[in-house]
mmCIF file of C-alpha atoms in Angstrom:
data_model
loop_
_atom_site.group_PDB
_atom_site.id
_atom_site.type_symbol
_atom_site.label_atom_id
_atom_site.label_comp_id
_atom_site.label_asym_id
_atom_site.label_seq_id
_atom_site.Cartn_x
_atom_site.Cartn_y
_atom_site.Cartn_z
ATOM 1 C CA GLN A 1 16.439 -0.484 -6.189
ATOM 2 C CA LYS A 2 14.486 2.429 -4.761
ATOM 3 C CA GLU A 3 13.658 1.920 -1.109
ATOM 4 C CA VAL A 4 11.719 3.284 1.818
ATOM 5 C CA GLU A 5 13.251 2.490 5.180
ATOM 6 C CA GLN A 6 11.512 2.343 8.534
ATOM 7 C CA ASN A 7 12.554 1.140 11.951
ATOM 8 C CA SER A 8 10.536 -2.044 12.493
ATOM 9 C CA GLY A 9 10.066 -1.369 16.208
ATOM 10 C CA PRO A 10 8.226 -2.192 18.285
ATOM 11 C CA LEU A 11 7.822 1.365 19.454
ATOM 12 C CA SER A 12 6.189 1.361 22.863
ATOM 13 C CA VAL A 13 4.619 4.485 24.354
ATOM 14 C CA PRO A 14 2.250 5.018 27.283
ATOM 15 C CA GLU A 15 -1.281 6.234 26.716
ATOM 16 C CA GLY A 16 -1.393 10.000 26.292
ATOM 17 C CA ALA A 17 2.204 10.307 25.086
ATOM 18 C CA ILE A 18 3.462 11.435 21.691
ATOM 19 C CA ALA A 19 4.503 8.677 19.302
ATOM 20 C CA SER A 20 7.097 9.598 16.677
ATOM 21 C CA LEU A 21 7.453 7.431 13.583
ATOM 22 C CA ASN A 22 10.165 8.046 11.023
ATOM 23 C CA CYS A 23 11.041 6.989 7.525
ATOM 24 C CA THR A 24 13.634 7.747 4.871
ATOM 25 C CA TYR A 25 13.384 7.268 1.138
ATOM 26 C CA SER A 26 16.011 6.836 -1.536
ATOM 27 C CA ASP A 27 14.283 8.065 -4.720
ATOM 28 C CA ARG A 28 14.827 11.824 -5.073
ATOM 29 C CA GLY A 29 12.126 11.750 -7.734
ATOM 30 C CA SER A 30 9.448 10.846 -5.188
ATOM 31 C CA GLN A 31 6.888 13.647 -4.995
ATOM 32 C CA SER A 32 4.132 12.374 -2.699
ATOM 33 C CA PHE A 33 4.282 10.660 0.658
ATOM 34 C CA PHE A 34 1.711 8.707 2.582
ATOM 35 C CA TRP A 35 1.218 7.143 5.997
ATOM 36 C CA TYR A 36 -1.038 4.103 6.299
ATOM 37 C CA ARG A 37 -2.123 2.283 9.435
ATOM 38 C CA GLN A 38 -2.525 -1.482 9.256
ATOM 39 C CA TYR A 39 -4.129 -3.537 11.990
ATOM 40 C CA SER A 40 -3.205 -7.213 12.129
ATOM 41 C CA GLY A 41 -5.036 -9.145 9.432
ATOM 42 C CA LYS A 42 -6.520 -6.003 7.903
ATOM 43 C CA SER A 43 -5.728 -3.883 4.873
ATOM 44 C CA PRO A 44 -3.839 -0.561 4.999
ATOM 45 C CA GLU A 45 -5.902 2.471 5.951
ATOM 46 C CA LEU A 46 -4.792 5.952 4.837
ATOM 47 C CA ILE A 47 -3.898 8.229 7.752
ATOM 48 C CA MET A 48 -2.071 11.179 6.213
ATOM 49 C CA PHE A 49 -0.524 12.360 2.981
ATOM 50 C CA ILE A 50 1.960 15.165 2.378
ATOM 51 C CA TYR A 51 3.381 16.642 -0.805
ATOM 52 C CA SER A 52 5.261 19.773 0.311
ATOM 53 C CA ASN A 53 8.117 20.387 2.696
ATOM 54 C CA GLY A 54 7.034 21.247 6.209
ATOM 55 C CA ASP A 55 4.297 20.091 8.529
ATOM 56 C CA LYS A 56 0.727 19.034 7.880
ATOM 57 C CA GLU A 57 -1.665 18.552 10.777
ATOM 58 C CA ASP A 58 -4.918 16.606 10.918
ATOM 59 C CA GLY A 59 -6.406 16.116 14.351
ATOM 60 C CA ARG A 60 -3.967 14.173 16.526
ATOM 61 C CA PHE A 61 -1.706 13.427 13.548
ATOM 62 C CA THR A 62 1.093 15.578 12.116
ATOM 63 C CA ALA A 63 3.098 14.572 9.067
ATOM 64 C CA GLN A 64 6.466 16.188 8.428
ATOM 65 C CA LEU A 65 8.423 16.174 5.180
ATOM 66 C CA ASN A 66 12.005 17.227 4.503
ATOM 67 C CA LYS A 67 12.849 16.564 0.863
ATOM 68 C CA ALA A 68 16.459 17.745 1.238
ATOM 69 C CA SER A 69 17.051 15.065 3.871
ATOM 70 C CA GLN A 70 14.675 12.592 2.179
ATOM 71 C CA TYR A 71 12.913 12.173 5.496
ATOM 72 C CA VAL A 72 9.251 11.784 6.422
ATOM 73 C CA SER A 73 7.794 11.495 9.894
ATOM 74 C CA LEU A 74 4.451 11.017 11.587
ATOM 75 C CA LEU A 75 3.661 12.320 15.053
ATOM 76 C CA ILE A 76 0.678 10.961 16.960
ATOM 77 C CA ARG A 77 -0.322 13.145 19.892
ATOM 78 C CA ASP A 78 -2.302 11.854 22.875
ATOM 79 C CA SER A 79 -1.669 8.260 21.821
ATOM 80 C CA GLN A 80 -4.477 5.808 22.522
ATOM 81 C CA PRO A 81 -4.409 2.008 22.855
ATOM 82 C CA SER A 82 -6.501 1.922 19.668
ATOM 83 C CA ASP A 83 -3.524 3.474 17.841
ATOM 84 C CA SER A 84 -1.605 0.228 18.384
ATOM 85 C CA ALA A 85 -0.953 -1.028 14.857
ATOM 86 C CA THR A 86 1.708 -1.186 12.172
ATOM 87 C CA TYR A 87 2.345 2.129 10.437
ATOM 88 C CA LEU A 88 3.454 1.996 6.821
ATOM 89 C CA CYS A 89 5.325 4.824 5.157
ATOM 90 C CA ALA A 90 5.012 5.055 1.367
ATOM 91 C CA ALA A 91 6.483 7.241 -1.355
ATOM 92 C CA THR A 92 5.496 7.510 -4.991
ATOM 93 C CA ASN A 93 8.041 6.317 -7.523
ATOM 94 C CA GLN A 94 9.463 8.914 -9.886
ATOM 95 C CA ALA A 95 6.868 8.157 -12.552
ATOM 96 C CA GLY A 96 4.073 8.432 -10.018
ATOM 97 C CA THR A 97 2.712 5.054 -11.082
ATOM 98 C CA ALA A 98 3.296 3.150 -7.870
ATOM 99 C CA LEU A 99 3.816 3.459 -4.154
ATOM 100 C CA ILE A 100 7.028 2.168 -2.656
ATOM 101 C CA PHE A 101 6.304 0.965 0.860
ATOM 102 C CA GLY A 102 8.500 0.566 3.877
ATOM 103 C CA LYS A 103 8.108 -2.609 5.905
ATOM 104 C CA GLY A 104 6.334 -0.726 8.654
ATOM 105 C CA THR A 105 6.848 0.247 12.275
ATOM 106 C CA THR A 106 4.846 -1.546 14.946
ATOM 107 C CA LEU A 107 3.439 0.836 17.546
ATOM 108 C CA SER A 108 2.207 -0.370 20.913
ATOM 109 C CA VAL A 109 0.339 2.045 23.186
ATOM 110 C CA SER A 110 -0.107 0.815 26.729
ATOM 111 C CA SER A 111 -2.952 1.930 28.983
ATOM 112 C CA GLY B 1 -20.003 0.812 -3.418
ATOM 113 C CA ALA B 2 -18.359 3.067 -0.882
ATOM 114 C CA GLY B 3 -14.975 1.380 -0.932
ATOM 115 C CA VAL B 4 -12.748 -0.882 -2.986
ATOM 116 C CA SER B 5 -14.279 -4.338 -3.160
ATOM 117 C CA GLN B 6 -12.226 -7.494 -3.703
ATOM 118 C CA SER B 7 -13.286 -11.064 -4.193
ATOM 119 C CA PRO B 8 -12.846 -13.719 -3.102
ATOM 120 C CA SER B 9 -11.661 -12.761 0.364
ATOM 121 C CA ASN B 10 -9.884 -16.092 0.689
ATOM 122 C CA LYS B 11 -8.740 -18.571 -1.924
ATOM 123 C CA VAL B 12 -7.082 -21.912 -1.326
ATOM 124 C CA THR B 13 -5.901 -23.806 -4.370
ATOM 125 C CA GLU B 14 -3.503 -26.534 -5.372
ATOM 126 C CA LYS B 15 -0.135 -25.846 -6.902
ATOM 127 C CA GLY B 16 -0.359 -25.665 -10.672
ATOM 128 C CA LYS B 17 -3.937 -24.377 -10.825
ATOM 129 C CA ASP B 18 -4.917 -21.014 -12.270
ATOM 130 C CA VAL B 19 -6.613 -18.380 -10.101
ATOM 131 C CA GLU B 20 -8.500 -15.183 -10.829
ATOM 132 C CA LEU B 21 -8.781 -12.350 -8.348
ATOM 133 C CA ARG B 22 -11.273 -9.546 -8.819
ATOM 134 C CA CYS B 23 -11.219 -5.890 -7.854
ATOM 135 C CA ASP B 24 -14.038 -3.369 -8.071
ATOM 136 C CA PRO B 25 -12.632 0.132 -7.445
ATOM 137 C CA ILE B 26 -14.306 3.114 -5.844
ATOM 138 C CA SER B 27 -16.826 4.562 -8.284
ATOM 139 C CA GLY B 28 -15.274 7.319 -10.383
ATOM 140 C CA HIS B 29 -11.668 6.369 -9.626
ATOM 141 C CA THR B 30 -9.709 6.237 -12.850
ATOM 142 C CA ALA B 31 -6.511 4.728 -11.457
ATOM 143 C CA LEU B 32 -6.265 1.167 -10.149
ATOM 144 C CA TYR B 33 -3.307 -0.648 -8.634
ATOM 145 C CA TRP B 34 -2.489 -4.193 -7.563
ATOM 146 C CA TYR B 35 -0.042 -4.968 -4.771
ATOM 147 C CA ARG B 36 0.804 -8.093 -2.821
ATOM 148 C CA GLN B 37 1.918 -8.535 0.749
ATOM 149 C CA SER B 38 3.761 -11.672 1.756
ATOM 150 C CA LEU B 39 4.342 -12.749 5.349
ATOM 151 C CA GLY B 40 7.118 -10.625 6.774
ATOM 152 C CA GLN B 41 7.439 -8.605 3.592
ATOM 153 C CA GLY B 42 6.328 -5.123 2.732
ATOM 154 C CA LEU B 43 3.702 -4.290 0.184
ATOM 155 C CA GLU B 44 5.049 -5.001 -3.286
ATOM 156 C CA PHE B 45 3.699 -3.157 -6.340
ATOM 157 C CA LEU B 46 2.471 -5.326 -9.199
ATOM 158 C CA ILE B 47 0.665 -3.226 -11.828
ATOM 159 C CA TYR B 48 -0.963 0.172 -12.422
ATOM 160 C CA PHE B 49 -3.977 0.873 -14.625
ATOM 161 C CA GLN B 50 -5.056 4.247 -15.923
ATOM 162 C CA GLY B 51 -8.455 3.623 -17.435
ATOM 163 C CA ASN B 52 -8.199 0.306 -19.232
ATOM 164 C CA SER B 53 -4.512 0.555 -20.102
ATOM 165 C CA ALA B 54 -1.588 -0.551 -17.955
ATOM 166 C CA PRO B 55 1.289 1.893 -18.437
ATOM 167 C CA ASP B 56 3.282 0.291 -15.624
ATOM 168 C CA LYS B 57 3.330 -3.458 -15.220
ATOM 169 C CA SER B 58 6.931 -3.549 -14.019
ATOM 170 C CA GLY B 59 6.063 -5.265 -10.742
ATOM 171 C CA LEU B 60 4.557 -8.425 -12.202
ATOM 172 C CA PRO B 61 6.983 -11.118 -10.990
ATOM 173 C CA SER B 62 6.717 -13.457 -13.967
ATOM 174 C CA ASP B 63 4.767 -14.101 -17.148
ATOM 175 C CA ARG B 64 2.439 -16.319 -15.118
ATOM 176 C CA PHE B 65 0.892 -13.104 -13.832
ATOM 177 C CA SER B 66 -1.436 -10.991 -15.943
ATOM 178 C CA ALA B 67 -4.144 -8.432 -15.324
ATOM 179 C CA GLU B 68 -6.803 -6.629 -17.243
ATOM 180 C CA ARG B 69 -9.288 -3.888 -16.610
ATOM 181 C CA THR B 70 -12.510 -3.413 -18.512
ATOM 182 C CA GLY B 71 -14.916 -0.499 -18.779
ATOM 183 C CA GLY B 72 -12.529 1.623 -16.748
ATOM 184 C CA SER B 73 -13.807 -0.195 -13.701
ATOM 185 C CA VAL B 74 -13.427 -3.826 -12.657
ATOM 186 C CA SER B 75 -10.002 -5.435 -12.825
ATOM 187 C CA THR B 76 -8.993 -9.095 -12.773
ATOM 188 C CA LEU B 77 -5.566 -10.363 -11.750
ATOM 189 C CA THR B 78 -4.834 -13.842 -13.100
ATOM 190 C CA ILE B 79 -2.096 -16.147 -11.887
ATOM 191 C CA GLN B 80 -1.456 -19.181 -14.055
ATOM 192 C CA ARG B 81 0.180 -22.399 -12.902
ATOM 193 C CA THR B 82 0.329 -21.211 -9.303
ATOM 194 C CA GLN B 83 3.404 -21.896 -7.190
ATOM 195 C CA GLN B 84 3.735 -21.974 -3.415
ATOM 196 C CA GLU B 85 5.689 -18.726 -3.460
ATOM 197 C CA ASP B 86 2.582 -17.038 -4.873
ATOM 198 C CA SER B 87 0.922 -17.393 -1.459
ATOM 199 C CA ALA B 88 0.271 -13.863 -0.218
ATOM 200 C CA VAL B 89 -2.426 -11.290 0.353
ATOM 201 C CA TYR B 90 -3.245 -9.576 -2.924
ATOM 202 C CA LEU B 91 -4.405 -6.014 -2.411
ATOM 203 C CA CYS B 92 -6.127 -3.746 -4.868
ATOM 204 C CA ALA B 93 -6.170 0.027 -4.510
ATOM 205 C CA SER B 94 -7.761 2.853 -6.456
ATOM 206 C CA SER B 95 -7.293 6.593 -6.641
ATOM 207 C CA LEU B 96 -9.296 9.398 -8.198
ATOM 208 C CA VAL B 97 -6.566 10.212 -10.684
ATOM 209 C CA GLY B 98 -3.206 8.647 -11.361
ATOM 210 C CA ALA B 99 0.276 9.484 -12.528
ATOM 211 C CA GLY B 100 0.853 12.839 -14.163
ATOM 212 C CA GLN B 101 -2.417 14.271 -12.863
ATOM 213 C CA GLY B 102 -1.310 15.054 -9.336
ATOM 214 C CA ASN B 103 -1.057 11.924 -7.268
ATOM 215 C CA GLN B 104 -4.142 11.311 -5.203
ATOM 216 C CA PRO B 105 -4.126 8.954 -2.219
ATOM 217 C CA GLN B 106 -4.660 5.297 -2.911
ATOM 218 C CA HIS B 107 -7.449 3.552 -1.027
ATOM 219 C CA PHE B 108 -7.130 -0.169 -0.449
ATOM 220 C CA GLY B 109 -9.601 -3.005 -0.515
ATOM 221 C CA ASP B 110 -9.655 -5.767 2.100
ATOM 222 C CA GLY B 111 -7.524 -8.028 -0.072
ATOM 223 C CA THR B 112 -7.637 -11.627 -1.197
ATOM 224 C CA ARG B 113 -5.664 -14.060 0.928
ATOM 225 C CA LEU B 114 -4.278 -16.639 -1.489
ATOM 226 C CA SER B 115 -2.917 -19.915 -0.197
ATOM 227 C CA ILE B 116 -1.246 -22.399 -2.520
ATOM 228 C CA LEU B 117 -1.077 -25.942 -1.200
#
């Protein structure tokens, strides 16, 4: 069973701090990786995607991928209370036909 | 429309009844996916469509579940003889292209919350 693992949290950070979210995946055939944000009672919203080893930055968000370690992370700089949500890490299966999701990390940003 | 549209947003039905859930993907998106999210569980893949064909239906939990897509657009997920364990939020996603064409991000609809009494 191919899996994506995340620490469920909650991860609590003060407003303005950097939040660091991590995930590992088991399928070495996974090629593409995604971070979604999900507010309570809402559907997942795409935040970042990354395909190549290294860092990818978009505004306050940086995604990092290390395929050798099978590790993906998301950094949120200058965290805001509105960033409080569950963050889902996802990896494509080897065939590329589906996303395998972790169970999510709950982030709480206090003002 | 601008996003993935799902209907109904909520569905309550009695055990044993059949239900149909509808998904209208983002215009021009060739790939369509169904997932479900149960309380306390992660998102679970159900089926993938490329155009009107379903090359991966490995996530369908039983033969009570089926799905079709017509015109390369709208998809319907049907659950026959519903059971209480079918209660979940059913999410549809679409992407510009699918497997083997360079995976593009999947964009999700608001989901259908299905409750089986």
